[in-house]
Amino acid sequence: MKDFKSYSQNGAGAPGAKSGGADKAASSGGSNVNQTVNMAAMLAKAFEGKSEAQVLQTIIAQAEQGKRDGTLTNADLDNFYNTLAPLLDGFKRQKLKGIISKLKSI
C-alpha cells in the first residue's frame, strides 16, 4: 500500500494514486465496483505473505504518519473505510471501524 490518498475522492494527484481513480469511479456507478476489485487485488498483492497483524500495523503506521503530517484527512479515512468495509466480514469490519475512529482523533 502506497498511501491513503488513493482511496480519497480527491486523491487523484497523490503519490501512488492512479490518474482519475476515485473521481472516475465516483462519477460512474459501474466503474465503482471495478475500482474496488482492482484496489483489493492491489492490496492483496502488496500484503502477500504478511500476517494480519503486519498488515494492520502497516496501515496504522502510515495513517498515523499522514495525520501528523497533515496529508491525511478524516474524509480520506472515511473513504478508505467505505472502500474496504464491504470486503471484510463483520468482526474485521468492526475492528477497522474502531481503528479509523482512533486515527480520526489524532
Coordinates of C-alpha atoms in Angstrom, one line a residue:
M1 CA 0.0 0.0 0.0
K2 CA 1.5 3.3 -1.0
D3 CA -0.9 5.8 0.6
F4 CA -4.4 6.6 1.8
K5 CA -4.9 9.3 -0.8
S6 CA -5.6 6.6 -3.4
Y7 CA -8.8 5.9 -1.5
S8 CA -9.8 9.5 -1.4
Q9 CA -12.1 11.1 -4.0
N10 CA -9.6 13.9 -4.0
G11 CA -6.6 11.7 -4.3
A12 CA -6.0 11.6 -8.0
G13 CA -2.9 13.7 -7.7
A14 CA -1.5 11.9 -4.7
P15 CA 1.7 9.8 -5.0
G16 CA 0.7 6.3 -6.0
A17 CA -2.8 7.2 -7.0
K18 CA -3.9 6.3 -10.5
S19 CA -5.0 9.1 -12.7
G20 CA -8.7 9.8 -12.4
G21 CA -9.1 6.8 -10.0
A22 CA -11.6 7.7 -7.3
D23 CA -13.1 10.6 -9.2
K24 CA -13.9 8.5 -12.2
A25 CA -15.3 5.7 -10.0
A26 CA -17.5 8.1 -8.1
S27 CA -18.9 9.6 -11.3
S28 CA -19.8 6.2 -12.9
G29 CA -21.6 3.6 -10.7
G30 CA -20.4 0.5 -12.7
S31 CA -16.8 1.6 -12.5
N32 CA -17.0 1.8 -8.8
V33 CA -17.2 -2.0 -8.5
N34 CA -14.3 -2.4 -10.8
Q35 CA -12.2 0.2 -8.9
T36 CA -12.9 -1.7 -5.7
V37 CA -12.0 -5.0 -7.2
N38 CA -8.8 -3.6 -8.6
M39 CA -7.9 -2.0 -5.3
A40 CA -8.5 -5.2 -3.5
A41 CA -6.2 -7.1 -5.9
M42 CA -3.5 -4.4 -5.5
L43 CA -3.8 -4.6 -1.7
A44 CA -3.7 -8.4 -1.7
K45 CA -0.5 -8.4 -3.8
A46 CA 1.1 -5.7 -1.7
F47 CA 0.5 -7.7 1.5
E48 CA 1.0 -11.2 0.1
G49 CA 2.8 -13.4 2.6
K50 CA 2.3 -11.0 5.5
S51 CA 0.2 -11.8 8.6
E52 CA -2.9 -9.9 9.5
A53 CA -1.0 -8.2 12.3
Q54 CA 1.7 -7.0 10.0
V55 CA -0.9 -5.6 7.5
L56 CA -2.7 -3.9 10.3
Q57 CA 0.5 -2.4 11.8
T58 CA 1.5 -1.1 8.3
I59 CA -1.9 0.5 7.8
I60 CA -1.9 2.2 11.2
A61 CA 1.7 3.4 10.9
Q62 CA 1.0 5.0 7.5
A63 CA -2.2 6.6 8.7
E64 CA -0.7 8.0 11.9
Q65 CA 2.2 9.5 9.9
G66 CA -0.2 11.0 7.4
K67 CA -2.4 12.5 10.2
R68 CA 0.7 14.0 11.9
D69 CA 2.0 15.4 8.6
G70 CA -1.4 16.8 7.7
T71 CA -1.6 14.9 4.5
L72 CA -4.4 12.5 5.6
T73 CA -7.8 13.9 6.5
N74 CA -10.8 12.3 8.2
A75 CA -12.5 12.3 4.8
D76 CA -9.6 10.2 3.4
L77 CA -10.1 7.8 6.4
D78 CA -13.8 7.6 5.7
N79 CA -13.2 6.8 2.0
F80 CA -10.6 4.1 3.0
Y81 CA -13.2 2.5 5.4
N82 CA -16.0 2.7 2.9
T83 CA -13.9 1.1 0.2
L84 CA -12.6 -1.8 2.3
A85 CA -15.6 -2.4 4.6
P86 CA -17.6 -4.4 2.0
L87 CA -14.7 -6.7 1.5
L88 CA -14.5 -7.7 5.3
D89 CA -16.6 -9.9 7.5
G90 CA -18.5 -8.4 10.4
F91 CA -15.7 -8.8 13.1
K92 CA -13.0 -7.3 10.9
R93 CA -15.3 -4.5 9.7
Q94 CA -15.9 -3.6 13.4
K95 CA -12.2 -3.7 14.1
L96 CA -11.4 -1.5 11.1
K97 CA -14.1 0.9 12.2
G98 CA -12.5 1.2 15.7
I99 CA -9.1 1.8 14.2
I100 CA -10.5 4.5 11.9
S101 CA -12.1 6.2 14.9
K102 CA -8.9 6.2 16.8
L103 CA -7.0 7.6 13.8
K104 CA -9.5 10.4 13.5
S105 CA -8.7 11.5 17.0
I106 CA -5.0 12.1 16.2

